[in-house]
PDB file of C-alpha atoms in Angstrom:
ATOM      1  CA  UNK S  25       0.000   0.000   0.000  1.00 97.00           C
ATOM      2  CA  UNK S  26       1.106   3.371  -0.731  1.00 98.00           C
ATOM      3  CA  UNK S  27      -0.142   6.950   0.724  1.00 98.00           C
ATOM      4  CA  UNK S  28       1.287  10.118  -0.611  1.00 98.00           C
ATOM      5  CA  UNK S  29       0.396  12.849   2.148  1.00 98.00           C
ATOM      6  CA  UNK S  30       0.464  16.429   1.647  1.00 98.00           C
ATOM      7  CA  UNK S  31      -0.033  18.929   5.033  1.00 98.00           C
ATOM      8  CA  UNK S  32      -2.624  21.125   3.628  1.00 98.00           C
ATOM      9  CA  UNK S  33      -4.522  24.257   4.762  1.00 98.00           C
ATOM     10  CA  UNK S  34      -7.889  23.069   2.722  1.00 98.00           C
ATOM     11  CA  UNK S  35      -8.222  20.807   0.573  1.00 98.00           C
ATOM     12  CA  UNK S  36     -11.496  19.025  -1.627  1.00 98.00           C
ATOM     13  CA  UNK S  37     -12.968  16.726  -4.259  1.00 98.00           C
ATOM     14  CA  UNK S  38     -15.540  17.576  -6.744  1.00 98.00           C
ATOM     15  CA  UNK S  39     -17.172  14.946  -8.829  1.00 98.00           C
ATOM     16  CA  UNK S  40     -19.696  16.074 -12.246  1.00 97.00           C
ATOM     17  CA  UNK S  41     -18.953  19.756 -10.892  1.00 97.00           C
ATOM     18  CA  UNK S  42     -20.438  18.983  -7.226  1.00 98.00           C
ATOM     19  CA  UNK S  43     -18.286  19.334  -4.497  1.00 98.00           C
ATOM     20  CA  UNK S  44     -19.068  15.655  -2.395  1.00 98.00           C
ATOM     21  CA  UNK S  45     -15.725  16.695   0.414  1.00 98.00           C
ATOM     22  CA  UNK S  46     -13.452  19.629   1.715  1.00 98.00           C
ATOM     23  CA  UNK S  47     -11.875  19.846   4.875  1.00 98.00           C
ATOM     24  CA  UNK S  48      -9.638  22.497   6.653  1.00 98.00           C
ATOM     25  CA  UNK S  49      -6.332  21.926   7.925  1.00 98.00           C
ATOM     26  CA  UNK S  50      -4.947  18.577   7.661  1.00 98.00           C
ATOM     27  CA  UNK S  51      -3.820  16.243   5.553  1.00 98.00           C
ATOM     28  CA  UNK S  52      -4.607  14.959   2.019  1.00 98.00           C
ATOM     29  CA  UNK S  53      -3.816  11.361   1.478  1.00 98.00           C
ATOM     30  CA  UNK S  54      -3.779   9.604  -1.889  1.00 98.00           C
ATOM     31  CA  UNK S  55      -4.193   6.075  -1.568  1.00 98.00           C
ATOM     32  CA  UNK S  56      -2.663   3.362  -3.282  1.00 98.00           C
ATOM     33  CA  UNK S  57      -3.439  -0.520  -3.423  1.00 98.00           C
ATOM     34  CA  UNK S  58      -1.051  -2.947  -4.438  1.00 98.00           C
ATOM     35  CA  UNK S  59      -2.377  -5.752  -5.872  1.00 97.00           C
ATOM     36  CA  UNK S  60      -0.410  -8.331  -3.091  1.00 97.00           C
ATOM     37  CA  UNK S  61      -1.741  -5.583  -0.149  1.00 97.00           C
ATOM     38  CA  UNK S  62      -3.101  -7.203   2.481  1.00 97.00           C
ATOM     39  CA  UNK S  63      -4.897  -6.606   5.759  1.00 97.00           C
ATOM     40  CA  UNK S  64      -1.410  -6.275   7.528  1.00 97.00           C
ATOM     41  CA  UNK S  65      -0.576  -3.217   4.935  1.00 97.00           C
ATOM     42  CA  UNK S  66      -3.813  -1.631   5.591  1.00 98.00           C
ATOM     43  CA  UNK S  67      -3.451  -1.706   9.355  1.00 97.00           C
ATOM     44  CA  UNK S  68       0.385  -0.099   8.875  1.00 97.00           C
ATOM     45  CA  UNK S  69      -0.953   2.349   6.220  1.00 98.00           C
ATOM     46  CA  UNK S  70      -3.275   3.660   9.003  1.00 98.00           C
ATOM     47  CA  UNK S  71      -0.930   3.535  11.956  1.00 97.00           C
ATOM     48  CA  UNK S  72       1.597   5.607  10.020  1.00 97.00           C
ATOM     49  CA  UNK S  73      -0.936   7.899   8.755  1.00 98.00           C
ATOM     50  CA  UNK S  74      -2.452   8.827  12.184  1.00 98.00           C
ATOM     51  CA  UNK S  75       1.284   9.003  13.815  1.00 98.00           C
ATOM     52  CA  UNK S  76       3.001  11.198  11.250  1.00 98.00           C
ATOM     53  CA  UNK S  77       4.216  14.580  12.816  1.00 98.00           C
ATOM     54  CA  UNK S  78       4.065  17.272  10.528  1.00 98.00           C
ATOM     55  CA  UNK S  79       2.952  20.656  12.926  1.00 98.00           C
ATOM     56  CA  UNK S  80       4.560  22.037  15.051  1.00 96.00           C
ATOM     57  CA  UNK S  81       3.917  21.770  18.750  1.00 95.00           C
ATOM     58  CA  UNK S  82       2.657  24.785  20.741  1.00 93.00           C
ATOM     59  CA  UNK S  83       6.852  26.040  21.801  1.00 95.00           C
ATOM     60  CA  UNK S  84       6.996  25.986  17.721  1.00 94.00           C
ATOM     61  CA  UNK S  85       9.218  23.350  17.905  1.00 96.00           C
ATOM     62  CA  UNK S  86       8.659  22.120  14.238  1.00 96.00           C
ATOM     63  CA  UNK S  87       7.381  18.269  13.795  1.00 97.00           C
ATOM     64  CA  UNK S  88       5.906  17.595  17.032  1.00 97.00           C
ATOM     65  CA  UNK S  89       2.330  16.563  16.706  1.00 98.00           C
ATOM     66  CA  UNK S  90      -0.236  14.769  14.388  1.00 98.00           C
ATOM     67  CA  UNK S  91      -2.906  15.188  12.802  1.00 98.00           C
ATOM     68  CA  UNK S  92      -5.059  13.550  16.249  1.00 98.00           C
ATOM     69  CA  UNK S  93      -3.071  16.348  18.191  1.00 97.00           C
ATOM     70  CA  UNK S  94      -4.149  19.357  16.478  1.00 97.00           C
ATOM     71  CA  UNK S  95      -7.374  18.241  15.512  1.00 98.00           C
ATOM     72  CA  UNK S  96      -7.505  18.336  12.115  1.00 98.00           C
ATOM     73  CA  UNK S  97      -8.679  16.644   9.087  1.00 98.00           C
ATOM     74  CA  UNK S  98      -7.818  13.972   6.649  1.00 98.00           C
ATOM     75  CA  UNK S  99      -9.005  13.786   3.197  1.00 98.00           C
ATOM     76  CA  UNK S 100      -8.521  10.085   1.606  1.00 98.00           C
ATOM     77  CA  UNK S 101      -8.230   9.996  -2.271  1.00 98.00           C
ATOM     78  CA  UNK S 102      -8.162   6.489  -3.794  1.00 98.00           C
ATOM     79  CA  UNK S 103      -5.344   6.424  -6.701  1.00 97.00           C
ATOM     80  CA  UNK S 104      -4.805   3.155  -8.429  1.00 96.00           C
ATOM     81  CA  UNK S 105      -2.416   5.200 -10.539  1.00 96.00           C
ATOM     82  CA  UNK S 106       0.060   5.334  -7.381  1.00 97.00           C
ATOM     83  CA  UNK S 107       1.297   1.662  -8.597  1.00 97.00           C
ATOM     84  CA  UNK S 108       1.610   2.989 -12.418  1.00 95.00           C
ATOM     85  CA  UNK S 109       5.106   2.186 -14.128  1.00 95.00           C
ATOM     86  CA  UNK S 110       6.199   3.497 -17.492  1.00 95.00           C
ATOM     87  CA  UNK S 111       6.829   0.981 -20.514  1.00 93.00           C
ATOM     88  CA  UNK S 112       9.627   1.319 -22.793  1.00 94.00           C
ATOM     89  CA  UNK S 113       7.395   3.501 -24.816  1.00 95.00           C
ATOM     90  CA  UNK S 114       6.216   5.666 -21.862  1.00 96.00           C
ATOM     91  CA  UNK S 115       2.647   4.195 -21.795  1.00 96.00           C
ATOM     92  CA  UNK S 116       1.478   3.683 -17.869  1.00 96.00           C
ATOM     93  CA  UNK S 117       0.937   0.159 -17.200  1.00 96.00           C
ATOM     94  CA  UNK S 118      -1.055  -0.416 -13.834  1.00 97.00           C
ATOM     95  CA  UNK S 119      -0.561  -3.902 -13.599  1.00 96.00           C
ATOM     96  CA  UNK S 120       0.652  -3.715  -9.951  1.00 97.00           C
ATOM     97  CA  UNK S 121      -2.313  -1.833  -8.727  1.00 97.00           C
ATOM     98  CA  UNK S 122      -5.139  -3.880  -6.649  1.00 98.00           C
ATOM     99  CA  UNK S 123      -7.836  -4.804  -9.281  1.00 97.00           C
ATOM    100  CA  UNK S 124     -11.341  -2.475  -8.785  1.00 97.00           C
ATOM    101  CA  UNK S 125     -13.707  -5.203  -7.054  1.00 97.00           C
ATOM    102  CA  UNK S 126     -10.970  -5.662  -4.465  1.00 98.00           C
ATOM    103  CA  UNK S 127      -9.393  -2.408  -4.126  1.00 98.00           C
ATOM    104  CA  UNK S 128     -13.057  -1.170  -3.279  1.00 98.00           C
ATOM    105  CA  UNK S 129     -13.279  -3.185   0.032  1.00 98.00           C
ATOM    106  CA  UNK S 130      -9.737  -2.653   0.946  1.00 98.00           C
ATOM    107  CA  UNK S 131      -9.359   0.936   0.625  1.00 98.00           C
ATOM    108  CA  UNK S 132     -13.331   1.037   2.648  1.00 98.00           C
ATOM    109  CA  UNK S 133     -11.480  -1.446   5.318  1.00 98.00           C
ATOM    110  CA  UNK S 134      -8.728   1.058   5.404  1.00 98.00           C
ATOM    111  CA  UNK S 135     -10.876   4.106   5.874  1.00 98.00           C
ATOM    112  CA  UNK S 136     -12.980   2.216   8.884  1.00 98.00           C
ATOM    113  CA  UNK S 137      -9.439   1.518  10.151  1.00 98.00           C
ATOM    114  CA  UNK S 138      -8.651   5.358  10.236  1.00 98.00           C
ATOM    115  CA  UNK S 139     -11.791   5.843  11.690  1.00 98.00           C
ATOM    116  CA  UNK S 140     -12.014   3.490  14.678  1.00 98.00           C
ATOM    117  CA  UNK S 141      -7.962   5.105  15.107  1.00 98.00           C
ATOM    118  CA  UNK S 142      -9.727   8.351  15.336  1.00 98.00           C
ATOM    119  CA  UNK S 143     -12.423  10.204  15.072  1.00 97.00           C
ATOM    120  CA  UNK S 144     -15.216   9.163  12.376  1.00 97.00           C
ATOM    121  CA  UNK S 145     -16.376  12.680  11.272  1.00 98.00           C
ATOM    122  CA  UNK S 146     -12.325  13.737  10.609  1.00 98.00           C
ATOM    123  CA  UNK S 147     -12.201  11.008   7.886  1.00 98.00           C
ATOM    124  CA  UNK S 148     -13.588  12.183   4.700  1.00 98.00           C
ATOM    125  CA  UNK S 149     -12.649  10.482   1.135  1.00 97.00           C
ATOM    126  CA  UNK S 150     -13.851  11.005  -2.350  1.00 97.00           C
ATOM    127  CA  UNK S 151     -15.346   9.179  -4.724  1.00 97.00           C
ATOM    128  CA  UNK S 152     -14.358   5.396  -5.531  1.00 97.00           C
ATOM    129  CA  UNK S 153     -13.594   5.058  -8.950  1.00 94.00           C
ATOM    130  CA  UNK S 154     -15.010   7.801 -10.139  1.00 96.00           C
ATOM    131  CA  UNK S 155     -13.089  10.762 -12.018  1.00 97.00           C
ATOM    132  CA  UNK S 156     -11.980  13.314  -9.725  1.00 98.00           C
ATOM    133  CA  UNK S 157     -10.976  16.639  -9.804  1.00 98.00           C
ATOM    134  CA  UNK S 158      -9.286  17.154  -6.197  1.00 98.00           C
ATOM    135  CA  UNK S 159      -8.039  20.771  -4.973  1.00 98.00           C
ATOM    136  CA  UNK S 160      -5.643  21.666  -2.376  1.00 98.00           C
ATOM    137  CA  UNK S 161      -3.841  24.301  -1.241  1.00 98.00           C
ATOM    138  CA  UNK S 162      -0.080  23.327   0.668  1.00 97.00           C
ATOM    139  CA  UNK S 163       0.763  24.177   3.610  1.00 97.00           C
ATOM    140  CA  UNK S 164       4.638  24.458   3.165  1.00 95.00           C
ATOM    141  CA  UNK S 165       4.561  22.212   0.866  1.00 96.00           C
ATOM    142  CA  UNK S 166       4.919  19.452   2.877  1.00 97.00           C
ATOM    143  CA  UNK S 167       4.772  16.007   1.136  1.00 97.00           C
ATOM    144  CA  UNK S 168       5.566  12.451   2.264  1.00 97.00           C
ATOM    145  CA  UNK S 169       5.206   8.692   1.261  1.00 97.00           C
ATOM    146  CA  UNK S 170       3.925   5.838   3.412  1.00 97.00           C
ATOM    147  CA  UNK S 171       4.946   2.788   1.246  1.00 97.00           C
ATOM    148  CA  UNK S 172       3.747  -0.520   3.665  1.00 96.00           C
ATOM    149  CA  UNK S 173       6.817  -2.209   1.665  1.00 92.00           C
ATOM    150  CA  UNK S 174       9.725  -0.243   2.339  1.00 89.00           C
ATOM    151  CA  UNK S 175       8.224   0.195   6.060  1.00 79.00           C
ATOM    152  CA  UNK S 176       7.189  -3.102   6.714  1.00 73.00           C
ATOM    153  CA  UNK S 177      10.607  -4.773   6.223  1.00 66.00           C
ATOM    154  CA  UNK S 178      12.258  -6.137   9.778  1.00 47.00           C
ATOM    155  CA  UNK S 179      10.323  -4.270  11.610  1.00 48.00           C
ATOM    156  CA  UNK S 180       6.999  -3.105  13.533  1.00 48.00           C
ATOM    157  CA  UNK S 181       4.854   0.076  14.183  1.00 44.00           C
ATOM    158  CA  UNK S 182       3.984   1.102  17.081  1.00 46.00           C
ATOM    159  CA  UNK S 183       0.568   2.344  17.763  1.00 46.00           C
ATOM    160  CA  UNK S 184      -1.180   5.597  17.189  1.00 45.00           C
ATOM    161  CA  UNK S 185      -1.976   5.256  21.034  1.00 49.00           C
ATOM    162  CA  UNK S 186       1.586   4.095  21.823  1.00 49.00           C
ATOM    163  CA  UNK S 187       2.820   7.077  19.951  1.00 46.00           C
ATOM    164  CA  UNK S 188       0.621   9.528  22.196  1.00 52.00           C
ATOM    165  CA  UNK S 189       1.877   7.299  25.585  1.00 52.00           C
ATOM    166  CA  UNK S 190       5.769   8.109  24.320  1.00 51.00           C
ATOM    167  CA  UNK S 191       4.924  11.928  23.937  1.00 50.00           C
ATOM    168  CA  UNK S 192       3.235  12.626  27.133  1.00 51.00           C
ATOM    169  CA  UNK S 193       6.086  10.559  28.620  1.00 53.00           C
ATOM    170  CA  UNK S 194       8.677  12.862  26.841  1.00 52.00           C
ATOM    171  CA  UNK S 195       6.822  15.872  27.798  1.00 49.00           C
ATOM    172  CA  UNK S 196       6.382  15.120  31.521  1.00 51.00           C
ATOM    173  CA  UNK S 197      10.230  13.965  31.798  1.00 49.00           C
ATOM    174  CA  UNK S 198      11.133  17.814  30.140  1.00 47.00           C
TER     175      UNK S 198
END
């Protein structure tokens, strides 16, 4: 599974010229299923997603706190194309990418996963399958990957909660 995050100040989808999401601050997330991804990538995907530090705390110390922290949004936007590779005569291929069927109930399973992780009414997403046009405006730009295979390898993620536990503990000891 792969995520491409981007810290925004607002961002939104529109579908047939209706807007269907926008949120605030936060993050957008475009969301990528590989066609191997299972529920183990999902579960990482989220973890990561809810953990990442990209605001800074209230000294200004700069990546400090997460998107649960500040209370902001996320925007999910499912992108098949995140698994796209190039042929020798530049044509995307998106063999790799988690066929539609599947993908569906994956990338749903991964939203309920943010959910339960959070808190239901911060989780917006846009339209499955459907052509999107999606708007954002950066904040910094700020721009990451969460790739489940790279992160995955030898070793394992702790916890959105565990995260929080290690903070206060940092905090208190300061």
């Amino acid at each position: 599974m792969r995520l491409v995050i981007q810290r925004v100040k607002s961002a939104s989808v529109t579908v047939n010229e209706k807007q269907i999401s926008s949120i605030g601050p936060g993050m957008l997330a475009l969301v990528g299923l590989h066609l191997e991804d299972t529920e183990t990538d999902l579960q990482y995907c989220a973890k990561r997603l809810l953990a990442v530090k990209l605001w800074e705390n209230a000294n200004g110390a700069p990546w400090r706190q997460h998107v649960k922290q500040k209370a902001y949004q996320i925007l999910c936007v499912s992108q098949f194309t995140l698994y796209g590779t190039l042929s020798k005569k530049n044509q995307p291929d998106y063999k790799l990418a988690m066929k539609a069927d599947r993908a569906r109930e994956m990338y749903s399973q991964f939203l309920d996963m943010l959910k339960e992780g959070y808190e239901k009414e911060k989780i917006l997403d846009g339209a499955f399958g459907e052509m999107m046009d999606v708007g954002l405006v950066n904040d910094g730009p700020v721009t990451l990957v969460i790739d489940s295979r790279e992160g995955m390898l030898g070793r394992q993620m702790p916890s959105a909660s565990q995260t929080d536990d290690a903070d206060e503990k940092k905090s208190a000891s300061k």
